[in-house]
mmCIF file of C-alpha atoms and ligand atoms in Angstrom:
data_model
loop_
_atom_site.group_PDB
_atom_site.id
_atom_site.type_symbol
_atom_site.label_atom_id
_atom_site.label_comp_id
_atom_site.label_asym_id
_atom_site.label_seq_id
_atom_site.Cartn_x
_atom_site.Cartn_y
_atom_site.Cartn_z
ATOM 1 C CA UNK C 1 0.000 0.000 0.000
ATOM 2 C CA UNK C 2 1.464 3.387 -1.074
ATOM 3 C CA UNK C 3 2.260 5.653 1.806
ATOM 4 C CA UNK C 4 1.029 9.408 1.150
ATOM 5 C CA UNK C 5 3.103 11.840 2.861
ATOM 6 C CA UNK C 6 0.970 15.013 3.302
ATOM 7 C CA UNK C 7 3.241 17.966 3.094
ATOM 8 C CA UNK C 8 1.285 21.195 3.964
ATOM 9 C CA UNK C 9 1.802 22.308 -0.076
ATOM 10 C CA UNK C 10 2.200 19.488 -1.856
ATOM 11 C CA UNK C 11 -0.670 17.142 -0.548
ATOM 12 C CA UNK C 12 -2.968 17.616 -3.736
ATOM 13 C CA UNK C 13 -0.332 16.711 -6.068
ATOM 14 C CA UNK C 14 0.473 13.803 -4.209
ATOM 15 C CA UNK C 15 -2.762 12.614 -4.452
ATOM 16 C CA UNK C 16 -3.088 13.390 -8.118
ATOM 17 C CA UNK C 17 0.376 11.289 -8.893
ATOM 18 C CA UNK C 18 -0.912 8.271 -6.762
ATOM 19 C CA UNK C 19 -4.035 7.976 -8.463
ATOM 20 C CA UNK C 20 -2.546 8.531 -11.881
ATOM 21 C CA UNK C 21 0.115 5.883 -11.086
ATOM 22 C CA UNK C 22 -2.160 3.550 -9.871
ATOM 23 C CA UNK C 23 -3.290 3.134 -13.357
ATOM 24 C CA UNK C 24 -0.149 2.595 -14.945
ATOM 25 C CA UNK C 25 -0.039 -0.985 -15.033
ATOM 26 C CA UNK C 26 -3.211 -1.144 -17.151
ATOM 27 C CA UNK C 27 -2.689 -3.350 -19.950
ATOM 28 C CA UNK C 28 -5.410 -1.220 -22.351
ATOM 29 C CA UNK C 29 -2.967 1.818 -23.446
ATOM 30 C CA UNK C 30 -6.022 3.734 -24.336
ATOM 31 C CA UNK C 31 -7.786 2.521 -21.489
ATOM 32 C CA UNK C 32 -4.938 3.936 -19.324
ATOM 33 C CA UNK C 33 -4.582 6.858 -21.197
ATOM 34 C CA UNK C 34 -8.380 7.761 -20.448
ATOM 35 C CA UNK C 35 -8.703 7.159 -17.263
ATOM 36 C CA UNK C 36 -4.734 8.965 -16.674
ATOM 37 C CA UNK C 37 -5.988 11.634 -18.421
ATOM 38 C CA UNK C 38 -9.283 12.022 -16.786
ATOM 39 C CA UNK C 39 -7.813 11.966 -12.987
ATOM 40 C CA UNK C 40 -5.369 14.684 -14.128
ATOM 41 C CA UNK C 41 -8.296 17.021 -15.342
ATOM 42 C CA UNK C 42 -10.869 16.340 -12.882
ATOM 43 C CA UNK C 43 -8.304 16.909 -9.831
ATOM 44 C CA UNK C 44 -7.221 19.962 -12.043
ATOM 45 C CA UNK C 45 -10.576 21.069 -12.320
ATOM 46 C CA UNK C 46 -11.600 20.385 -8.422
ATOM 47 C CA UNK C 47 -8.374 22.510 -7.497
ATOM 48 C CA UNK C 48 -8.637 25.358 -9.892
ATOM 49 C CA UNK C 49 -12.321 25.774 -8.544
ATOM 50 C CA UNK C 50 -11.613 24.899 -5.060
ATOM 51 C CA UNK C 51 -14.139 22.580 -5.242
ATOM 52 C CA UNK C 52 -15.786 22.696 -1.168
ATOM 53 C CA UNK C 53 -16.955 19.116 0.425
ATOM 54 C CA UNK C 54 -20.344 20.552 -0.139
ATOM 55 C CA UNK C 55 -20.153 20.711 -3.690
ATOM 56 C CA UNK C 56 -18.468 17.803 -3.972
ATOM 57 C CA UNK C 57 -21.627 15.890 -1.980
ATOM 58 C CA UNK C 58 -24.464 18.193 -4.514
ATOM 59 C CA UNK C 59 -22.813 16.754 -7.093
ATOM 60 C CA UNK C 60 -22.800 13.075 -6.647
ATOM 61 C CA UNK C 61 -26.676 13.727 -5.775
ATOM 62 C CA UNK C 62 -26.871 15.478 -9.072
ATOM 63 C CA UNK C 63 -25.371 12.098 -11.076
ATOM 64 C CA UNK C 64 -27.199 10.071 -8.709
ATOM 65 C CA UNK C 65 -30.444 11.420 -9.542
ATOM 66 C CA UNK C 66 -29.471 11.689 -13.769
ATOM 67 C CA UNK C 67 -29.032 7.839 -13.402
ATOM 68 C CA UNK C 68 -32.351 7.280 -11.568
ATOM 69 C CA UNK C 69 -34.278 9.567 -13.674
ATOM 70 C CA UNK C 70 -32.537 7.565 -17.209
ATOM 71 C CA UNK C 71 -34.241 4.593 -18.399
ATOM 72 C CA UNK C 72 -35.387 3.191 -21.802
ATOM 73 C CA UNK C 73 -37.273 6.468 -22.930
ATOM 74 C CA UNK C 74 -35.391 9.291 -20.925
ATOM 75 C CA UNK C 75 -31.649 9.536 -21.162
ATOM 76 C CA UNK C 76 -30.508 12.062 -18.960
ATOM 77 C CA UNK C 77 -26.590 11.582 -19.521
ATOM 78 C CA UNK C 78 -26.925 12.340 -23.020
ATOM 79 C CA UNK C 79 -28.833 15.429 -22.170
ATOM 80 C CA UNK C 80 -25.951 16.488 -19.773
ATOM 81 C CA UNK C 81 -23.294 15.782 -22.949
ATOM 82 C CA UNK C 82 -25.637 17.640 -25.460
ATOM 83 C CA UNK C 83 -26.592 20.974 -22.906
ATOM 84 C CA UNK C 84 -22.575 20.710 -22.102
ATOM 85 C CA UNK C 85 -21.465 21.220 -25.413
ATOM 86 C CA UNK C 86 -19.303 17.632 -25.369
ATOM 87 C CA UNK C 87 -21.501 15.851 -27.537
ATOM 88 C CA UNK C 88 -20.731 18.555 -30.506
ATOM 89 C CA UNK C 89 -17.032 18.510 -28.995
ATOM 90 C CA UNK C 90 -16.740 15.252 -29.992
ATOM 91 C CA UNK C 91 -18.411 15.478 -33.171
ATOM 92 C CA UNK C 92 -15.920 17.928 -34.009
ATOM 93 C CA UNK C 93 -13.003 15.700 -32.994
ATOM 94 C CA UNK C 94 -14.203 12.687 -35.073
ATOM 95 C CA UNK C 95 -15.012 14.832 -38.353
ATOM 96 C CA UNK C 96 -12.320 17.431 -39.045
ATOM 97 C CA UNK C 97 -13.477 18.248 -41.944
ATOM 98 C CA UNK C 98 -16.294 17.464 -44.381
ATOM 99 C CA UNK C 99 -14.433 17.452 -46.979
ATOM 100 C CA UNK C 100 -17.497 17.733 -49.271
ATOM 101 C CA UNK C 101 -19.770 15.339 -47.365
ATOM 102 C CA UNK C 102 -22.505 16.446 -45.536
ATOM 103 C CA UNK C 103 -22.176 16.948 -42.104
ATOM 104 C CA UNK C 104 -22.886 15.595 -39.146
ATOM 105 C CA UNK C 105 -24.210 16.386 -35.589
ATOM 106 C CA UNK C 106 -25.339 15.213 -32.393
ATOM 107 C CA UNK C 107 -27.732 11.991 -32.063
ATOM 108 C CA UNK C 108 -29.613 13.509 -29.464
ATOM 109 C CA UNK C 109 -31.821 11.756 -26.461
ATOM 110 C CA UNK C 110 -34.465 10.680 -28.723
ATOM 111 C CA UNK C 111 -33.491 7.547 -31.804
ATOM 112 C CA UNK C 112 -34.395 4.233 -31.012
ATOM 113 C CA UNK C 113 -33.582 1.509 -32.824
ATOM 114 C CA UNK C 114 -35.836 -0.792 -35.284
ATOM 115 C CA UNK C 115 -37.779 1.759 -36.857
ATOM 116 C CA UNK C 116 -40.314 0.144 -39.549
ATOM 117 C CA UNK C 117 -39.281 -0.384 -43.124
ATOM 118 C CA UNK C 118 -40.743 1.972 -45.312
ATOM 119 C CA UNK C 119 -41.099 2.714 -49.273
ATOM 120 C CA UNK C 120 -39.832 5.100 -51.118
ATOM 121 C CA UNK C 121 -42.279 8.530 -50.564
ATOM 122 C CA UNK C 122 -44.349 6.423 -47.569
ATOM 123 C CA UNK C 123 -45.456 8.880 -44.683
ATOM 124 C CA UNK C 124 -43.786 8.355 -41.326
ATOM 125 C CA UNK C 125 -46.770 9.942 -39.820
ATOM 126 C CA UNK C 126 -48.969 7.277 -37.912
ATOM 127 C CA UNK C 127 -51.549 10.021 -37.036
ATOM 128 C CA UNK C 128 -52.661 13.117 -37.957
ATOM 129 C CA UNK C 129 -51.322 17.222 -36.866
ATOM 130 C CA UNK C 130 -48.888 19.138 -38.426
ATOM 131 C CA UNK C 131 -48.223 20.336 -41.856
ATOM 132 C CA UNK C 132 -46.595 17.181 -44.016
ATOM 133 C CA UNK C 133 -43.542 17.622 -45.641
ATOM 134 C CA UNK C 134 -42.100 15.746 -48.607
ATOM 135 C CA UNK C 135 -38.187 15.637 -47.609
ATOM 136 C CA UNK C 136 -36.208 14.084 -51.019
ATOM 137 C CA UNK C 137 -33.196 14.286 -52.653
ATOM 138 C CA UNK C 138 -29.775 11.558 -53.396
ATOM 139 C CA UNK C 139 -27.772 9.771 -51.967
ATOM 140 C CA UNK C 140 -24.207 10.606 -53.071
ATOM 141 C CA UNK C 141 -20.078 9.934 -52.888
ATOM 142 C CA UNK C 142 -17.975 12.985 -52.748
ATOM 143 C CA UNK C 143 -17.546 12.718 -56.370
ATOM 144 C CA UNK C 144 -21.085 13.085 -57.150
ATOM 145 C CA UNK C 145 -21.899 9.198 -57.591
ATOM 146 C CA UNK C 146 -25.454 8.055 -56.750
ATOM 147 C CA UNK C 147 -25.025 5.285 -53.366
ATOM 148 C CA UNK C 148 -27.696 2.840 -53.846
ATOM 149 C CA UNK C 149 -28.861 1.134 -50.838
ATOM 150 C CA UNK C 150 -28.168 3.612 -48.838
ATOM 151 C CA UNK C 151 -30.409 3.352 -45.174
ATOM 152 C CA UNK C 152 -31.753 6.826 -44.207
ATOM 153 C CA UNK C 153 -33.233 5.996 -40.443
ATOM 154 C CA UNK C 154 -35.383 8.925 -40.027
ATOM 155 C CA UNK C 155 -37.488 10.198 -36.717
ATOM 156 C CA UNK C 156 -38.472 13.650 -35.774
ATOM 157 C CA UNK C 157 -41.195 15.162 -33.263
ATOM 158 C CA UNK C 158 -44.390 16.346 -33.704
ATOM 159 C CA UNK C 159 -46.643 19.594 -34.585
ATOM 160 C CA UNK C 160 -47.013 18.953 -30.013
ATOM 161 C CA UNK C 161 -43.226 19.098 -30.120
ATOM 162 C CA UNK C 162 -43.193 15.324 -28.994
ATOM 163 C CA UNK C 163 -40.838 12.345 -30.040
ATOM 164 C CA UNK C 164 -42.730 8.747 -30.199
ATOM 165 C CA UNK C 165 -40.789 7.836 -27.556
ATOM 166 C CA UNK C 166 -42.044 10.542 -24.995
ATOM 167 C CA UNK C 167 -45.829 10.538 -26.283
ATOM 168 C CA UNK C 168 -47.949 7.570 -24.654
ATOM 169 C CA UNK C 169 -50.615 8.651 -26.909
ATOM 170 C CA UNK C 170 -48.644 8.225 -30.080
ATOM 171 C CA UNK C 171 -47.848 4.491 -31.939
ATOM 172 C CA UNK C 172 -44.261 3.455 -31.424
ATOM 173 C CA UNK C 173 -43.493 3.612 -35.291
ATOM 174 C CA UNK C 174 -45.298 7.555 -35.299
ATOM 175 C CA UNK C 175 -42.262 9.319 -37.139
ATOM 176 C CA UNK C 176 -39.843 7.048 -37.348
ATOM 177 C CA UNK C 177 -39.241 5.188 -40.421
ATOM 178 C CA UNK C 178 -36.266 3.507 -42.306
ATOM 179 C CA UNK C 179 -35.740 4.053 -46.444
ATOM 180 C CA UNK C 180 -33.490 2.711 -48.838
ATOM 181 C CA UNK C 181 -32.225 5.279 -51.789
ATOM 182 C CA UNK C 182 -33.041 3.631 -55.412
ATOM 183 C CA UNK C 183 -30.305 2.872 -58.094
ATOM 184 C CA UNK C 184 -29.927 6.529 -58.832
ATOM 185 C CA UNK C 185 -29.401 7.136 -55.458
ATOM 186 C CA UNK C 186 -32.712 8.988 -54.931
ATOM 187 C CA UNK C 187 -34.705 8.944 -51.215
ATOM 188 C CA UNK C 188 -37.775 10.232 -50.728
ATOM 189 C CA UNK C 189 -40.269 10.292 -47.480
ATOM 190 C CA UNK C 190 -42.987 12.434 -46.352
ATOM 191 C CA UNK C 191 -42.730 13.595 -42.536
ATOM 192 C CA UNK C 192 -44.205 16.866 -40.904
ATOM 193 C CA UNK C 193 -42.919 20.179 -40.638
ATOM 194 C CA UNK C 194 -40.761 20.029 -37.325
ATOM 195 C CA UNK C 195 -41.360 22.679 -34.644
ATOM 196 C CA UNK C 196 -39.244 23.869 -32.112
ATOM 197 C CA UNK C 197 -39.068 22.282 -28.502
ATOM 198 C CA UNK C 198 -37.408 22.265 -25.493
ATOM 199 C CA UNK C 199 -35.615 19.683 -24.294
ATOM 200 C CA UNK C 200 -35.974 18.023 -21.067
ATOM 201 C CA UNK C 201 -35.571 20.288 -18.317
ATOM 202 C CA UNK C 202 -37.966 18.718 -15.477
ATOM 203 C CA UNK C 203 -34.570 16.708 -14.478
ATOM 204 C CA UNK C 204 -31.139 17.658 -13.552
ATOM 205 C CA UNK C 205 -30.230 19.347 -16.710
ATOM 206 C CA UNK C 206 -33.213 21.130 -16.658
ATOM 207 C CA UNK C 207 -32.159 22.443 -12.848
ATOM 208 C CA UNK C 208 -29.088 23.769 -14.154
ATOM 209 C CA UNK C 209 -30.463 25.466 -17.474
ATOM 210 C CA UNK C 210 -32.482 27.492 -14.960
ATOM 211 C CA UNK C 211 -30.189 27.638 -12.327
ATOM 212 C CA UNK C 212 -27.545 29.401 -15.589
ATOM 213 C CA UNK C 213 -30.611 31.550 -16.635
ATOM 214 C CA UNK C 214 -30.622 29.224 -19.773
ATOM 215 C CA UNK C 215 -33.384 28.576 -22.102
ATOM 216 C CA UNK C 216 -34.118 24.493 -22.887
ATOM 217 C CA UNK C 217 -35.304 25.366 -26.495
ATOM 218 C CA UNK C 218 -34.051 23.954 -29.848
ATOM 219 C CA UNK C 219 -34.627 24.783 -33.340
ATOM 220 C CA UNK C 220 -37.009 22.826 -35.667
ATOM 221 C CA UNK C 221 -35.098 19.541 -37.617
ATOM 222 C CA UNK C 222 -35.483 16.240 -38.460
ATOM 223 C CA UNK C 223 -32.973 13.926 -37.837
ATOM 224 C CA UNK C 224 -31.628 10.859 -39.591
ATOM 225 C CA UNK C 225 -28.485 8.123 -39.617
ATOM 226 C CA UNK C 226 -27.485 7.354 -43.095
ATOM 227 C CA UNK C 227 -25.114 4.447 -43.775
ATOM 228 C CA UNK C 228 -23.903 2.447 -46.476
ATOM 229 C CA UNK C 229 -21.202 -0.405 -46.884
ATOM 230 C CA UNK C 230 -17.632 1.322 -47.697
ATOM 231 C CA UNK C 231 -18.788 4.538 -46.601
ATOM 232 C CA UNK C 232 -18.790 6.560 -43.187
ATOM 233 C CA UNK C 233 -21.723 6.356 -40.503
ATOM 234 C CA UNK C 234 -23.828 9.692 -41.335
ATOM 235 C CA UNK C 235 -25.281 11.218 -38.011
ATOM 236 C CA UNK C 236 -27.524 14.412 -39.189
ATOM 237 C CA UNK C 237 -30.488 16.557 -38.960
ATOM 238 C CA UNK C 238 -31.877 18.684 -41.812
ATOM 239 C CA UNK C 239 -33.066 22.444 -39.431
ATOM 240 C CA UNK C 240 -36.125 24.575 -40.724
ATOM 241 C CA UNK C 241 -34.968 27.557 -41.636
ATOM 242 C CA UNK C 242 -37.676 29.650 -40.713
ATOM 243 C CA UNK C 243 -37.257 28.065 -37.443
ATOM 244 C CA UNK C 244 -36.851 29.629 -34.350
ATOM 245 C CA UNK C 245 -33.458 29.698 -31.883
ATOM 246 C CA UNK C 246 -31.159 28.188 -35.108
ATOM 247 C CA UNK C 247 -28.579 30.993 -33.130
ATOM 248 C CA UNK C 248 -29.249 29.437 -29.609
ATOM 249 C CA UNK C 249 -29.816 25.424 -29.928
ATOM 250 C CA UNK C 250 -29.824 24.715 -26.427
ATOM 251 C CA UNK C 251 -27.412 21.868 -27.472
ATOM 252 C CA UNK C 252 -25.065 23.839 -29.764
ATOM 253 C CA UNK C 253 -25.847 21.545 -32.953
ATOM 254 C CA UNK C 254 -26.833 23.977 -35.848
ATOM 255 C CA UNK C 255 -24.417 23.864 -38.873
ATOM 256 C CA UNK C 256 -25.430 26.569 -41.176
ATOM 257 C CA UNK C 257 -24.862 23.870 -44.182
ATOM 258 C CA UNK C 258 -27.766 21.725 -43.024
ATOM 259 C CA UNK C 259 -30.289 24.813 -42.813
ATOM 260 C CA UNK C 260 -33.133 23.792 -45.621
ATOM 261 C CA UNK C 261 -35.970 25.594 -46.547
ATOM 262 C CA UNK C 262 -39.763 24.314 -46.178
ATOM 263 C CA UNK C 263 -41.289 25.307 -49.538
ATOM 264 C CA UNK C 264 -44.477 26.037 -49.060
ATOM 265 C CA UNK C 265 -46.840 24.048 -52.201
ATOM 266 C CA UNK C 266 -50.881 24.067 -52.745
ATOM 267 C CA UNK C 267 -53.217 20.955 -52.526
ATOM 268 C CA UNK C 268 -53.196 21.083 -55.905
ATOM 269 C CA UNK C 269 -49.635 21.270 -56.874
ATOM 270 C CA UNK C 270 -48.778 18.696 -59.276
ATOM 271 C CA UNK C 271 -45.941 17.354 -57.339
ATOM 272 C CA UNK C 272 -48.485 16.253 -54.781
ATOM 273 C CA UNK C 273 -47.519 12.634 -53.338
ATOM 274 C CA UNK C 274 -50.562 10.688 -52.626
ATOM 275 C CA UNK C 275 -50.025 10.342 -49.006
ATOM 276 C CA UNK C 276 -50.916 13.742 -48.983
ATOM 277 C CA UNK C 277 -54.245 16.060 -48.404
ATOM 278 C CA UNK C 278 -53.583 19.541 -48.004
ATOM 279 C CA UNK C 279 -51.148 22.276 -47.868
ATOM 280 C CA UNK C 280 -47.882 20.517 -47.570
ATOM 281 C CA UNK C 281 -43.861 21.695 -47.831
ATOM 282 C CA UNK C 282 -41.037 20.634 -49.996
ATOM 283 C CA UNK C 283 -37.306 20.084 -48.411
ATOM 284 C CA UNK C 284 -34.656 19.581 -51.096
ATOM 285 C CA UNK C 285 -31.984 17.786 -49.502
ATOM 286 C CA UNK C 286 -29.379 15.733 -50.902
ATOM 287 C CA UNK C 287 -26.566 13.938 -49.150
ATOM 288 C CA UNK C 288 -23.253 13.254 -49.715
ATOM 289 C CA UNK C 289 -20.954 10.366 -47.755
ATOM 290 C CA UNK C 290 -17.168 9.932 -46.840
ATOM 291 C CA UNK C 291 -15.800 6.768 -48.048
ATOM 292 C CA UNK C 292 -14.271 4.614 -45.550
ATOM 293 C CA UNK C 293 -10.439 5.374 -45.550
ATOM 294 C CA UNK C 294 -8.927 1.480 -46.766
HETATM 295 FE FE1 FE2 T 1 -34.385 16.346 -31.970
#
């Protein structure tokens, strides 16, 4: 057992060194890397702050009660990465640079897997509200190729600002759907026009947005996970842009280069797809993929 001799000055380091060394044996080198790394920033951070026994007990109630409030429809942790800004940190960090593709941003609290199967145009919408909105476009390399076969897993909330997963009223597939692109790369589905909505905030997170004077609110968007053998995983959301808070996302996720607009069309607009009565909206969107390096 290592011995700590507490010096008046040089206690805290002492302790930082031990519990850094008591990783190095750790067989993982990224394994020990993390955790090394961690232990060095969080006693940094606990130091520069001063960080009072007080504190230090509010917040283990504060992860305490994210874990017991996070189950199988509410995931509080990825709330606290998204309101945190480490969610787009780490976006960042994994994709450089687009390079041409489109690109990417958080998941957010809210996919599930096993959405239904749908065809090409089919509305996601199992019940009625909200404006539809025919989102199409292709499927495309960075040199303009059509991707066949391409999945687009798509789910978005609705005209009450709800996911599927938070609304007991609504089916489990209600906005959620997965499509293939055809041969010439094309995709096509019919969704609603997303409205802004706040995130969570009767939880932790929410405590500290009010606690920081911050508003929960994001921007209209629908997401979607595109993949495709050879090419990079696609995390995305296409935002409104006559949306609301696209300069404040409560989550920091709005890339100016995935603002569409909603084009308003008639009933009768020839363009019309048949799973639609009414006023409806057109979103243009193509999207391009990386290639996996070989
Ligand atoms: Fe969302």
């Amino acid at each position: 057992m290592t011995t700590i001799a507490r010096g008046p000055s040089s206690a805290a380091a002492e302790i930082t060194s031990a519990a850094i060394a008591s990783f190095d044996g750790c067989p993982d080198p990224r394994l020990r890397q993390i955790v090394q790394a961690l232990i060095r920033h969080l006693h940094a951070f606990a130091s520069e702050v001063q960080l009072t026994e007080d504190e230090w007990t509010r917040a283990i109630e504060i992860l305490t009660r994210t874990g017991h409030i996070t189950d199988d429809r509410r995931q509080e942790f990825i709330l606290w990465s998204d309101a945190l800004g480490l969610s787009m940190l780490v976006d960042a960090l994994s994709h450089p640079s687009a390079n041409g593709a489109t690109e990417s941003t958080v998941l957010g609290p809210f996919w599930t897997p096993n959405a239904p199967r749908r065809g090409y145009a089919e509305s996601i919408a199992e019940s009625g509200g909200g404006t539809p909105a025919l989102v199409r476009g292709r499927v495309l390399d960075q040199d303009g190729r059509p991707i066949a076969g391409a999945e687009l897993d798509i789910w978005q909330n609705g005209d009450n600002g709800l996911y599927a997963v938070q609304d007991h009223e609504a089916p489990e597939a209600h906005l959620r759907g997965r499509f293939y692109s055809r041969d010439d790369g094309s995709y096509a589905f019919v969704g609603v026009r997303p409205v802004p909505y706040t995130i969570p905030h009767d939880g932790p997170v929410g405590a500290m947005l009010e606690a920081a004077r911050r508003h929960p609110w994001r921007p209209a968007h629908i997401h979607m996970i595109v993949t495709a053998p050879g090419y990079q995983r696609l995390q995305t959301h296409i935002f409104d842009s006559a949306s609301d808070y696209l300069d404040s996302d409560a989550v920091f996720a709005v890339k100016r280069s995935l603002i569409r607009e909603f084009e308003p069309r008639a009933a009768d607009d020839p363009e019309t797809p048949p799973s639609i009565n009414g006023r409806w909206c057109l979103v243009e969107n193509d999207i391009v993929l990386s290639r996996l390096s070989e």
